[in-house]
Amino acid sequence: MPTIVHEFDWPDRVVVGTIGQPGSRTFYLQVRDGARIVSVALEKQQSALLAEKIDEMLDQLMSHTGNPFSIPTSTPVELVDNDPLDEPVAEEFRTGSMSLAWDPSTVQVVVEAYPLLEGEADEFDEAAPEPEDVLLVRMPVGTARAFAKRTREVVGAGRPLCPFCGEPIDEDGHTCALPGSP
């Protein structure tokens, strides 16, 4: 089956958002360009790591002498996006692996998301299945900074953590794993 590439070069919107209640949320990376919307499911940890790595990349680029790419130090106010995901959310695929790159020719951050493949080949099997879909997003530096900030906020909006063991506290309570704690 041929690979379908969902490519966005200058998207109108790129965000991470969730559907569901804390503790049972599904995370989505959603990209919109005009009327075209693509949503791929992510794990919470993938979302957090993506935001962290984007900020690290931008900070490193910003530290170049004279900041030649005009990397913003914080999220430009006009790019703040606190709106919910665009409805309806139609999951194209569940993300397995991702890659992050920098394109100096367009001064954009490049994110690629690949589906979680069933029966992925081991290191000795040359007949690894090819992904059927790929999401390729190129976003300007201001948009990337705003994306990372929003993603950190979305990830942090989950269940509160137990101050003793660090595990999430459910709505119906929490049994702490540490002896002697409440």
Coordinates of N, CA, C and O in Angstrom, one line a residue:
M1 N 0.8 -1.2 0.0 CA 0.0 0.0 0.0 C 0.9 1.2 0.0 O 1.8 1.3 0.8
P2 N 0.6 2.2 -0.8 CA 1.4 3.4 -0.9 C 1.3 4.3 0.4 O 0.2 4.3 1.0
T3 N 2.3 5.0 0.7 CA 2.3 5.9 1.9 C 1.6 7.1 1.5 O 1.8 7.8 0.5
I4 N 0.7 7.6 2.4 CA 0.0 8.8 2.3 C 0.7 9.8 3.2 O 0.8 9.6 4.4
V5 N 1.1 10.9 2.6 CA 1.8 11.9 3.4 C 0.9 13.1 3.6 O 0.4 13.7 2.6
H6 N 0.5 13.4 4.8 CA -0.3 14.5 5.2 C 0.7 15.7 5.4 O 1.2 15.8 6.5
E7 N 0.9 16.5 4.4 CA 1.9 17.5 4.5 C 1.3 18.9 4.7 O 0.4 19.3 4.0
F8 N 1.9 19.7 5.7 CA 1.5 21.0 6.0 C 2.7 21.9 6.0 O 3.6 21.7 6.9
D9 N 2.9 22.8 5.0 CA 4.1 23.6 5.0 C 4.0 24.9 5.8 O 4.9 25.3 6.4
W10 N 2.8 25.6 5.8 CA 2.6 26.8 6.6 C 1.2 26.7 7.2 O 0.3 27.4 6.7
P11 N 1.0 25.8 8.1 CA -0.4 25.6 8.6 C -1.0 26.8 9.3 O -0.3 27.6 9.9
D12 N -2.3 26.9 9.2 CA -3.0 27.9 9.9 C -3.0 27.7 11.4 O -3.0 28.6 12.2
R13 N -3.0 26.4 11.8 CA -3.0 26.0 13.2 C -2.3 24.7 13.4 O -2.5 23.8 12.6
V14 N -1.5 24.6 14.5 CA -0.9 23.3 14.9 C -0.9 23.3 16.4 O -0.3 24.2 17.0
V15 N -1.6 22.4 17.0 CA -1.8 22.3 18.4 C -1.8 20.9 18.9 O -2.1 19.9 18.2
V16 N -1.5 20.7 20.2 CA -1.8 19.5 20.9 C -3.0 19.8 21.8 O -3.0 20.8 22.5
G17 N -4.0 18.9 21.8 CA -5.2 19.1 22.7 C -5.6 17.7 23.1 O -5.0 16.7 22.7
T18 N -6.6 17.7 23.9 CA -7.1 16.4 24.5 C -8.6 16.3 24.4 O -9.3 17.3 24.3
I19 N -9.0 15.0 24.4 CA -10.5 14.7 24.5 C -10.6 13.7 25.7 O -9.8 12.8 25.8
G20 N -11.5 14.0 26.6 CA -11.7 13.1 27.8 C -11.4 13.8 29.0 O -10.9 15.0 29.1
Q21 N -11.6 13.1 30.1 CA -11.4 13.7 31.5 C -10.0 13.3 31.9 O -9.4 12.3 31.5
P22 N -9.4 14.1 32.8 CA -8.0 13.8 33.3 C -8.0 12.3 33.9 O -9.0 11.9 34.5
G23 N -7.0 11.6 33.5 CA -6.9 10.2 33.8 C -7.4 9.3 32.7 O -7.0 8.1 32.7
S24 N -8.2 9.8 31.8 CA -8.6 9.0 30.6 C -8.6 9.9 29.4 O -9.4 9.7 28.5
R25 N -7.7 10.8 29.3 CA -7.6 11.7 28.2 C -6.9 11.1 27.0 O -6.0 10.3 27.2
T26 N -7.3 11.4 25.8 CA -6.5 11.0 24.6 C -5.9 12.3 24.1 O -6.6 13.3 23.9
F27 N -4.6 12.3 23.8 CA -3.9 13.4 23.3 C -3.9 13.4 21.8 O -3.7 12.3 21.2
Y28 N -4.0 14.6 21.2 CA -4.0 14.6 19.7 C -3.1 15.8 19.3 O -3.1 16.9 19.9
L29 N -2.3 15.5 18.2 CA -1.6 16.5 17.5 C -2.5 16.8 16.3 O -2.8 16.0 15.5
Q30 N -3.0 18.1 16.3 CA -3.9 18.5 15.2 C -3.4 19.6 14.4 O -2.9 20.6 15.0
V31 N -3.5 19.5 13.1 CA -3.0 20.5 12.2 C -4.1 20.9 11.2 O -4.9 20.0 10.7
R32 N -4.2 22.2 11.0 CA -5.3 22.7 10.1 C -4.7 23.7 9.1 O -3.9 24.5 9.4
D33 N -5.1 23.6 7.9 CA -4.8 24.5 6.8 C -6.0 24.7 6.0 O -6.5 23.8 5.3
G34 N -6.7 25.8 6.2 CA -8.0 26.1 5.5 C -9.0 25.1 6.1 O -9.1 25.0 7.3
A35 N -9.7 24.4 5.2 CA -10.7 23.4 5.6 C -10.1 22.0 5.9 O -10.8 21.2 6.4
R36 N -8.8 21.8 5.6 CA -8.2 20.5 5.8 C -7.6 20.4 7.2 O -6.9 21.2 7.6
I37 N -8.1 19.4 7.9 CA -7.7 19.1 9.3 C -7.2 17.7 9.4 O -7.9 16.8 8.9
V38 N -6.0 17.5 10.0 CA -5.5 16.1 10.3 C -5.2 16.1 11.8 O -4.6 16.9 12.4
S39 N -5.7 15.0 12.4 CA -5.5 14.7 13.8 C -4.8 13.4 14.0 O -5.3 12.4 13.5
V40 N -3.7 13.3 14.7 CA -3.1 12.0 15.1 C -3.0 11.9 16.6 O -2.8 12.9 17.3
A41 N -3.3 10.7 17.1 CA -3.2 10.5 18.5 C -1.8 10.3 19.0 O -0.9 9.8 18.3
L42 N -1.5 10.9 20.2 CA -0.2 10.8 20.8 C -0.4 10.3 22.2 O -1.4 10.4 22.8
E43 N 0.7 9.8 22.8 CA 0.8 9.5 24.2 C 1.1 10.9 24.9 O 1.7 11.8 24.3
K44 N 0.7 11.0 26.2 CA 1.0 12.1 27.0 C 2.5 12.4 27.0 O 3.0 13.5 26.8
Q45 N 3.3 11.3 27.2 CA 4.8 11.5 27.2 C 5.3 12.0 25.9 O 6.3 12.7 25.9
Q46 N 4.8 11.5 24.8 CA 5.2 12.0 23.5 C 5.0 13.5 23.3 O 5.8 14.2 22.8
S47 N 3.8 13.9 23.8 CA 3.5 15.3 23.7 C 4.4 16.1 24.5 O 5.0 17.2 24.1
A48 N 4.7 15.7 25.8 CA 5.6 16.5 26.6 C 7.0 16.5 26.1 O 7.7 17.6 26.1
L49 N 7.5 15.4 25.6 CA 8.8 15.3 25.0 C 9.0 16.2 23.7 O 10.0 16.9 23.5
L50 N 7.9 16.2 22.9 CA 7.9 17.0 21.7 C 8.1 18.5 22.1 O 8.9 19.2 21.5
A51 N 7.3 18.9 23.0 CA 7.4 20.3 23.5 C 8.7 20.7 24.0 O 9.3 21.7 23.7
E52 N 9.3 19.8 24.8 CA 10.6 20.0 25.4 C 11.7 20.1 24.4 O 12.5 21.0 24.4
K53 N 11.6 19.2 23.4 CA 12.7 19.2 22.3 C 12.5 20.4 21.4 O 13.5 20.9 20.9
I54 N 11.3 20.8 21.1 CA 11.1 22.0 20.3 C 11.7 23.2 21.0 O 12.5 24.0 20.4
D55 N 11.4 23.4 22.3 CA 12.0 24.5 23.1 C 13.5 24.4 23.1 O 14.2 25.4 23.0
E56 N 14.1 23.2 23.3 CA 15.5 23.1 23.3 C 16.1 23.5 22.0 O 17.2 24.2 22.0
M57 N 15.5 23.0 20.9 CA 16.0 23.4 19.6 C 16.0 24.9 19.4 O 17.0 25.5 18.9
L58 N 14.9 25.5 19.7 CA 14.7 27.0 19.5 C 15.7 27.7 20.4 O 16.3 28.7 19.9
D59 N 15.9 27.3 21.6 CA 16.9 27.9 22.5 C 18.3 27.8 22.0 O 19.1 28.8 22.0
Q60 N 18.6 26.7 21.4 CA 20.0 26.5 20.9 C 20.1 27.4 19.6 O 21.2 28.0 19.5
L61 N 19.1 27.5 18.8 CA 19.2 28.3 17.6 C 19.3 29.8 18.0 O 20.0 30.6 17.4
M62 N 18.6 30.1 19.0 CA 18.6 31.5 19.5 C 19.9 31.9 20.0 O 20.3 33.1 19.9
S63 N 20.7 31.0 20.5 CA 22.0 31.3 21.1 C 23.1 31.6 20.1 O 24.2 32.0 20.4
H64 N 22.8 31.3 18.8 CA 23.8 31.7 17.8 C 24.0 33.2 17.8 O 23.1 34.0 18.0
T65 N 25.2 33.6 17.5 CA 25.6 35.0 17.6 C 24.6 35.8 16.7 O 24.4 35.5 15.5
G66 N 24.0 36.8 17.4 CA 23.1 37.7 16.7 C 21.7 37.1 16.4 O 20.9 37.8 15.8
N67 N 21.4 35.9 16.9 CA 20.1 35.3 16.7 C 19.7 35.5 15.2 O 18.7 36.1 14.9
P68 N 20.4 34.9 14.3 CA 20.2 35.1 12.8 C 18.8 34.7 12.3 O 18.3 35.1 11.3
F69 N 18.1 33.8 13.1 CA 16.8 33.3 12.6 C 15.7 34.0 13.4 O 14.5 33.7 13.2
S70 N 16.0 35.0 14.2 CA 15.0 35.8 14.9 C 14.1 34.9 15.7 O 12.8 35.0 15.7
I71 N 14.7 34.0 16.5 CA 13.9 33.1 17.4 C 13.4 33.9 18.6 O 14.1 34.5 19.3
P72 N 12.1 33.8 18.8 CA 11.5 34.5 20.0 C 11.9 33.8 21.3 O 12.0 32.6 21.3
T73 N 12.1 34.6 22.3 CA 12.4 34.0 23.6 C 11.2 33.4 24.3 O 11.3 32.5 25.1
S74 N 10.1 34.0 24.0 CA 8.8 33.5 24.6 C 7.7 33.4 23.5 O 8.0 33.8 22.3
T75 N 6.6 33.0 23.9 CA 5.5 32.9 22.9 C 4.9 34.3 22.5 O 4.5 35.0 23.4
P76 N 5.0 34.6 21.2 CA 4.4 35.8 20.8 C 2.9 35.9 21.1 O 2.2 34.9 20.9
V77 N 2.4 37.0 21.7 CA 1.0 37.1 22.2 C 0.0 36.8 21.1 O -1.0 36.1 21.4
E78 N 0.3 37.2 19.9 CA -0.7 37.0 18.8 C -0.8 35.6 18.4 O -1.7 35.2 17.7
L79 N 0.1 34.7 18.8 CA 0.1 33.3 18.5 C -0.4 32.4 19.6 O -0.5 31.2 19.4
V80 N -0.8 33.0 20.7 CA -1.4 32.1 21.8 C -2.7 31.5 21.3 O -3.5 32.2 20.7
D81 N -2.9 30.2 21.5 CA -4.0 29.5 21.0 C -4.5 28.6 22.2 O -3.9 27.6 22.5
N82 N -5.6 29.1 22.8 CA -6.2 28.3 23.9 C -7.5 27.7 23.5 O -8.2 27.2 24.4
D83 N -7.8 27.7 22.3 CA -9.1 27.1 21.8 C -9.1 25.6 21.8 O -8.0 25.0 21.7
P84 N -10.2 24.9 22.0 CA -10.2 23.5 21.9 C -9.9 23.0 20.5 O -9.8 23.7 19.6
L85 N -9.7 21.7 20.4 CA -9.4 21.0 19.1 C -10.6 21.3 18.2 O -11.7 21.5 18.6
D86 N -10.3 21.4 16.9 CA -11.3 21.6 15.9 C -12.1 20.3 15.8 O -11.6 19.2 15.8
E87 N -13.4 20.4 15.8 CA -14.3 19.2 15.8 C -14.8 19.0 14.3 O -14.9 20.0 13.6
P88 N -15.1 17.8 13.9 CA -14.9 16.6 14.7 C -13.5 16.2 14.6 O -12.8 16.4 13.7
V89 N -13.0 15.5 15.7 CA -11.7 15.0 15.7 C -11.7 13.6 15.1 O -12.3 12.7 15.7
A90 N -11.1 13.4 14.0 CA -11.1 12.1 13.3 C -9.6 11.7 13.3 O -8.8 12.2 12.6
E91 N -9.3 10.7 14.1 CA -8.0 10.2 14.2 C -7.5 9.5 13.0 O -8.1 8.5 12.5
E92 N -6.4 10.0 12.4 CA -5.8 9.4 11.2 C -5.0 8.2 11.6 O -5.1 7.1 10.9
F93 N -4.3 8.3 12.7 CA -3.5 7.1 13.2 C -3.0 7.4 14.6 O -3.0 8.6 15.0
R94 N -2.6 6.4 15.3 CA -1.9 6.5 16.6 C -0.4 6.6 16.3 O 0.1 5.8 15.6
T95 N 0.2 7.6 16.9 CA 1.6 7.9 16.6 C 2.5 6.9 17.3 O 2.4 6.6 18.5
G96 N 3.5 6.3 16.5 CA 4.5 5.5 17.1 C 5.8 6.3 17.3 O 6.1 6.7 18.4
S97 N 6.5 6.6 16.2 CA 7.7 7.3 16.3 C 7.5 8.7 15.7 O 6.6 8.9 14.9
M98 N 8.4 9.6 16.1 CA 8.4 11.0 15.6 C 9.8 11.4 15.4 O 10.7 10.9 15.9
S99 N 9.9 12.4 14.5 CA 11.2 13.0 14.3 C 11.0 14.6 14.3 O 10.0 15.1 14.0
L100 N 12.1 15.2 14.7 CA 12.1 16.7 14.8 C 13.3 17.2 14.1 O 14.4 16.6 14.3
A101 N 13.2 18.2 13.3 CA 14.3 18.7 12.5 C 14.2 20.2 12.3 O 13.1 20.8 12.6
W102 N 15.2 20.8 11.8 CA 15.3 22.3 11.6 C 15.5 22.5 10.1 O 16.5 21.8 9.5
D103 N 14.8 23.3 9.4 CA 15.0 23.6 8.0 C 15.4 25.1 7.9 O 14.6 26.0 8.0
P104 N 16.8 25.3 7.8 CA 17.3 26.7 7.7 C 16.9 27.4 6.5 O 16.8 28.6 6.5
S105 N 16.5 26.7 5.4 CA 16.2 27.4 4.2 C 14.8 28.1 4.3 O 14.6 29.1 3.6
T106 N 13.9 27.6 5.1 CA 12.6 28.2 5.3 C 12.4 28.7 6.7 O 11.4 29.3 7.1
V107 N 13.4 28.5 7.6 CA 13.4 28.9 9.0 C 12.2 28.4 9.7 O 11.4 29.1 10.3
Q108 N 12.1 27.0 9.6 CA 10.9 26.3 10.2 C 11.4 25.1 11.0 O 12.4 24.5 10.6
V109 N 10.6 24.8 12.0 CA 10.7 23.5 12.7 C 9.9 22.5 11.9 O 8.8 22.8 11.5
V110 N 10.5 21.3 11.8 CA 9.8 20.3 11.0 C 9.5 19.1 12.0 O 10.4 18.6 12.6
V111 N 8.3 18.7 12.0 CA 7.8 17.6 12.9 C 7.3 16.5 11.9 O 6.4 16.8 11.1
E112 N 7.7 15.3 12.1 CA 7.2 14.2 11.4 C 6.6 13.2 12.4 O 7.3 12.8 13.4
A113 N 5.4 12.7 12.1 CA 4.8 11.6 13.0 C 4.5 10.4 12.1 O 3.9 10.6 11.0
Y114 N 4.9 9.3 12.6 CA 4.7 8.0 11.9 C 3.7 7.1 12.8 O 3.8 7.2 14.0
P115 N 2.9 6.4 12.1 CA 2.0 5.5 12.9 C 2.7 4.4 13.6 O 3.7 3.9 13.2
L116 N 2.0 4.0 14.7 CA 2.4 2.8 15.4 C 2.1 1.6 14.6 O 1.0 1.4 14.2
L117 N 3.1 0.9 14.2 CA 2.9 -0.2 13.3 C 2.8 -1.5 14.0 O 3.5 -1.8 14.9
E118 N 1.8 -2.3 13.6 CA 1.6 -3.6 14.2 C 2.6 -4.5 13.5 O 2.9 -4.5 12.3
G119 N 3.3 -5.4 14.3 CA 4.2 -6.3 13.8 C 5.5 -5.7 13.2 O 6.0 -6.1 12.2
E120 N 5.9 -4.6 13.9 CA 7.2 -4.0 13.4 C 8.3 -5.0 13.4 O 8.4 -5.8 14.3
A121 N 9.1 -4.9 12.4 CA 10.2 -5.9 12.2 C 11.3 -5.7 13.3 O 11.5 -4.6 13.8
D122 N 11.9 -6.8 13.7 CA 13.0 -6.7 14.6 C 14.3 -6.3 13.8 O 14.2 -6.2 12.6
E123 N 15.4 -6.2 14.5 CA 16.6 -5.7 13.8 C 17.1 -6.7 12.7 O 17.9 -6.2 11.8
F124 N 16.7 -7.9 12.7 CA 17.1 -8.9 11.7 C 16.2 -9.0 10.5 O 16.5 -9.7 9.6
D125 N 15.0 -8.5 10.7 CA 14.0 -8.7 9.7 C 14.0 -7.5 8.7 O 13.7 -6.4 9.1
E126 N 14.3 -7.8 7.5 CA 14.4 -6.7 6.5 C 13.1 -6.3 5.9 O 13.0 -5.4 5.1
A127 N 12.1 -7.1 6.2 CA 10.7 -6.9 5.6 C 9.8 -6.1 6.5 O 8.7 -6.4 6.7
A128 N 10.4 -5.0 7.1 CA 9.6 -4.2 8.0 C 8.4 -3.6 7.2 O 8.6 -3.1 6.1
P129 N 7.3 -3.5 7.8 CA 6.1 -2.9 7.1 C 6.4 -1.4 7.0 O 6.9 -0.8 7.9
E130 N 6.0 -0.9 5.8 CA 6.1 0.6 5.6 C 4.8 1.3 6.2 O 3.7 0.7 6.1
P131 N 5.0 2.5 6.8 CA 3.9 3.2 7.3 C 2.9 3.5 6.2 O 3.3 3.8 5.1
E132 N 1.6 3.5 6.5 CA 0.6 3.8 5.5 C 0.4 5.3 5.5 O -0.1 5.8 4.5
D133 N 0.6 6.0 6.6 CA 0.4 7.4 6.7 C 1.6 8.1 7.4 O 2.2 7.4 8.2
V134 N 1.9 9.3 7.0 CA 2.9 10.1 7.7 C 2.3 11.5 7.8 O 1.7 12.0 6.8
L135 N 2.5 12.1 8.9 CA 2.2 13.5 9.1 C 3.5 14.3 9.1 O 4.4 14.0 9.8
L136 N 3.5 15.3 8.2 CA 4.7 16.2 8.0 C 4.3 17.6 8.2 O 3.5 18.1 7.4
V137 N 4.8 18.3 9.3 CA 4.4 19.6 9.6 C 5.6 20.5 9.6 O 6.6 20.2 10.3
R138 N 5.6 21.6 8.9 CA 6.6 22.6 9.0 C 6.0 23.9 9.6 O 5.0 24.3 9.1
M139 N 6.6 24.3 10.7 CA 6.0 25.5 11.3 C 7.0 26.6 11.6 O 8.2 26.3 11.9
P140 N 6.6 27.8 11.4 CA 7.6 28.9 11.7 C 7.9 29.0 13.2 O 7.3 28.4 14.0
V141 N 9.0 29.7 13.5 CA 9.6 29.7 14.8 C 8.6 30.2 15.9 O 8.5 29.7 17.0
G142 N 7.9 31.2 15.6 CA 6.9 31.8 16.5 C 5.8 30.8 16.8 O 5.4 30.6 18.0
T143 N 5.3 30.2 15.8 CA 4.3 29.1 15.9 C 4.8 27.9 16.7 O 4.1 27.4 17.6
A144 N 6.1 27.6 16.5 CA 6.7 26.5 17.2 C 6.8 26.8 18.7 O 6.5 25.9 19.6
R145 N 7.2 28.0 19.0 CA 7.3 28.4 20.4 C 5.9 28.4 21.1 O 5.7 27.9 22.2
A146 N 4.9 28.9 20.4 CA 3.5 28.8 20.9 C 3.0 27.4 21.1 O 2.4 27.1 22.0
F147 N 3.3 26.6 20.1 CA 3.0 25.1 20.1 C 3.6 24.5 21.4 O 2.9 23.8 22.1
A148 N 4.8 24.7 21.7 CA 5.5 24.1 22.8 C 4.9 24.6 24.1 O 4.6 23.8 25.0
K149 N 4.6 25.9 24.2 CA 4.0 26.4 25.4 C 2.6 25.8 25.7 O 2.3 25.3 26.8
R150 N 1.8 25.8 24.7 CA 0.4 25.2 24.8 C 0.5 23.8 25.2 O -0.2 23.3 26.1
T151 N 1.4 23.0 24.5 CA 1.5 21.6 24.8 C 1.9 21.3 26.3 O 1.3 20.5 26.9
R152 N 2.9 22.1 26.8 CA 3.2 22.0 28.2 C 2.0 22.2 29.1 O 1.8 21.5 30.1
E153 N 1.2 23.2 28.8 CA 0.0 23.5 29.6 C -1.0 22.4 29.5 O -1.6 22.1 30.5
V154 N -1.2 21.9 28.3 CA -2.2 20.8 28.2 C -1.7 19.5 28.9 O -2.5 18.9 29.7
V155 N -0.4 19.2 28.8 CA 0.1 18.1 29.6 C 0.0 18.3 31.1 O -0.4 17.4 31.8
G156 N 0.2 19.5 31.5 CA 0.2 19.8 33.0 C -1.2 19.9 33.5 O -1.4 20.0 34.7
A157 N -2.2 19.9 32.7 CA -3.6 20.1 33.1 C -4.3 18.8 33.5 O -5.5 18.8 33.8
G158 N -3.5 17.8 33.7 CA -4.1 16.5 34.0 C -4.4 16.4 35.5 O -4.5 17.4 36.2
R159 N -4.4 15.1 36.0 CA -4.6 14.9 37.4 C -3.5 15.4 38.3 O -2.4 15.4 37.9
P160 N -3.9 16.0 39.5 CA -2.8 16.4 40.4 C -1.9 15.2 40.8 O -2.4 14.1 40.9
L161 N -0.7 15.5 41.2 CA 0.2 14.5 41.6 C 0.3 14.4 43.1 O 0.2 15.4 43.8
C162 N 0.4 13.2 43.6 CA 0.6 13.0 45.1 C 1.9 13.6 45.5 O 3.0 13.3 44.9
P163 N 1.9 14.4 46.6 CA 3.2 15.0 47.0 C 4.1 14.0 47.7 O 5.3 14.4 47.8
F164 N 3.7 12.8 48.0 CA 4.5 11.8 48.6 C 5.2 10.9 47.6 O 6.4 10.6 47.6
C165 N 4.3 10.3 46.7 CA 4.9 9.3 45.8 C 5.0 9.8 44.3 O 5.6 9.1 43.5
G166 N 4.3 10.9 44.0 CA 4.4 11.5 42.7 C 3.5 10.9 41.7 O 3.5 11.2 40.5
E167 N 2.7 9.9 42.1 CA 1.7 9.3 41.2 C 0.4 10.2 41.1 O 0.1 10.9 42.0
P168 N -0.3 10.1 40.0 CA -1.5 10.9 39.8 C -2.6 10.5 40.8 O -2.7 9.3 41.2
I169 N -3.3 11.5 41.3 CA -4.4 11.3 42.2 C -5.7 11.2 41.4 O -6.0 12.2 40.7
D170 N -6.5 10.2 41.5 CA -7.7 10.0 40.8 C -8.8 10.8 41.5 O -8.7 11.2 42.7
E171 N -9.9 11.1 40.8 CA -11.1 11.8 41.4 C -11.6 11.1 42.6 O -12.1 11.7 43.6
D172 N -11.6 9.7 42.6 CA -12.1 8.9 43.7 C -11.1 8.6 44.8 O -11.3 7.8 45.7
G173 N -9.9 9.3 44.8 CA -8.9 9.2 45.8 C -7.7 8.5 45.3 O -7.5 8.3 44.1
H174 N -6.8 8.2 46.3 CA -5.4 7.7 45.9 C -4.9 6.9 47.1 O -5.0 7.3 48.2
T175 N -4.4 5.8 46.8 CA -3.7 5.0 47.8 C -2.2 5.1 47.5 O -1.7 4.7 46.5
C176 N -1.6 5.8 48.4 CA -0.1 6.1 48.2 C 0.7 4.9 48.3 O 0.5 4.0 49.3
A177 N 1.7 4.7 47.5 CA 2.5 3.5 47.4 C 3.6 3.6 48.5 O 4.3 2.6 48.8
L178 N 3.9 4.8 49.0 CA 4.9 4.9 50.0 C 4.4 4.6 51.4 O 3.4 5.1 51.9
P179 N 5.2 3.7 52.2 CA 4.8 3.4 53.5 C 4.8 4.6 54.4 O 5.7 5.4 54.3
G180 N 3.8 4.7 55.3 CA 3.8 5.8 56.3 C 3.2 7.1 55.8 O 3.1 8.0 56.5
S181 N 2.8 7.1 54.5 CA 2.2 8.3 54.0 C 0.7 8.2 54.1 O 0.1 7.1 54.2
P182 N 0.0 9.3 54.1 CA -1.5 9.2 54.3 C -2.2 8.5 53.2 O -1.8 8.4 52.1

